[in-house]
Amino acid sequence: MTNPGNIIVTGASAGIGRATAMALLDAGWTVGLIARRAEPLADLAKGREGAVVLPADVTDAASVDRAFEDFVARTGRLDALFNNAGRGLPMATIDEISPQDWRAVVDVNLTGMFLCARAAFRQMRHQTPQGGRIINNGSISSTMPRPGSAPYTATKHAVSGLTKTISLDGRAFNIACGQIDIGNAATEMTERMAAGITQADGSTRSEPLMAVADVAAMVLHMAGLPLGANVQSVTIMATAMPYIGRG
């Protein structure tokens, strides 16, 4: 199988990150697996040619830089990044959210995404041949909030601005940047949505989910485009989830 290129996936130990990393490996990519916990990364990499385990904390600049440098030292270059690591909080109104919890979400969802994009951009800018692609995981919350989600929604709105700026700044260096906004992919994080979650009108209703493999297929498509083409933004969602017309 021809190697389509070398890509790093953050948040690769579970959920969307794990499913996407597996799809990329199955398609022949060399995949750097970043997450804080080494054990689930090693489990994912077991028996899979092309998997590179890179335990790292995306909120720590030195840890991020070491992981990216290690990957390039082992593979030669970086063609793409799926900037996926993220976290949320239990539903609460803004007055019930502590500054510590706010900062914890900002540290992962925004600062972590900045640090990983920064490391990827630096490598892509200076490698030969120059260029690469960054794909940021935004979320439907980058445009439309759920009730009680101030930290998560604020960071995901900010990701949209980060994506557009990287896309603009990357033009001079053959670096493409796009964003995937995901709604209700079936992972551990969305089990509560199937069980029943608060809606904008205050009611609690179960929401439909979609297969996480469909998200992985979309990222695989975005990553595989030639650098002359870019998916600037795409929304992939469970067809009947309450988004169109939400609220």
Tab-separated table of C-alpha atoms in Angstrom, residues 1 9 51 71 96-97 130 150 167 174-175 190 194 198 204 208-209 220 236:
chain	number	residue	atom	x	y	z
A	1	MET	CA	0.000	0.000	0.000
A	9	VAL	CA	-3.897	13.008	15.479
A	51	ALA	CA	1.414	3.938	14.176
A	71	PHE	CA	7.434	12.340	15.063
A	96	GLU	CA	-22.300	28.007	38.492
A	97	ILE	CA	-18.996	27.577	36.620
A	130	GLN	CA	7.170	23.173	2.034
A	150	ALA	CA	-20.455	28.585	28.139
A	167	SER	CA	-5.886	29.410	6.636
A	174	ASN	CA	1.460	26.201	1.054
A	175	ILE	CA	-0.302	25.344	4.323
A	190	THR	CA	-22.349	11.537	23.501
A	194	ALA	CA	-29.049	9.274	23.465
A	198	THR	CA	-31.757	19.277	28.048
A	204	THR	CA	-35.271	16.693	28.117
A	208	PRO	CA	-30.181	10.600	17.432
A	209	LEU	CA	-26.515	9.739	16.961
A	220	LEU	CA	-9.787	11.021	5.750
A	236	ILE	CA	-21.275	16.501	9.571
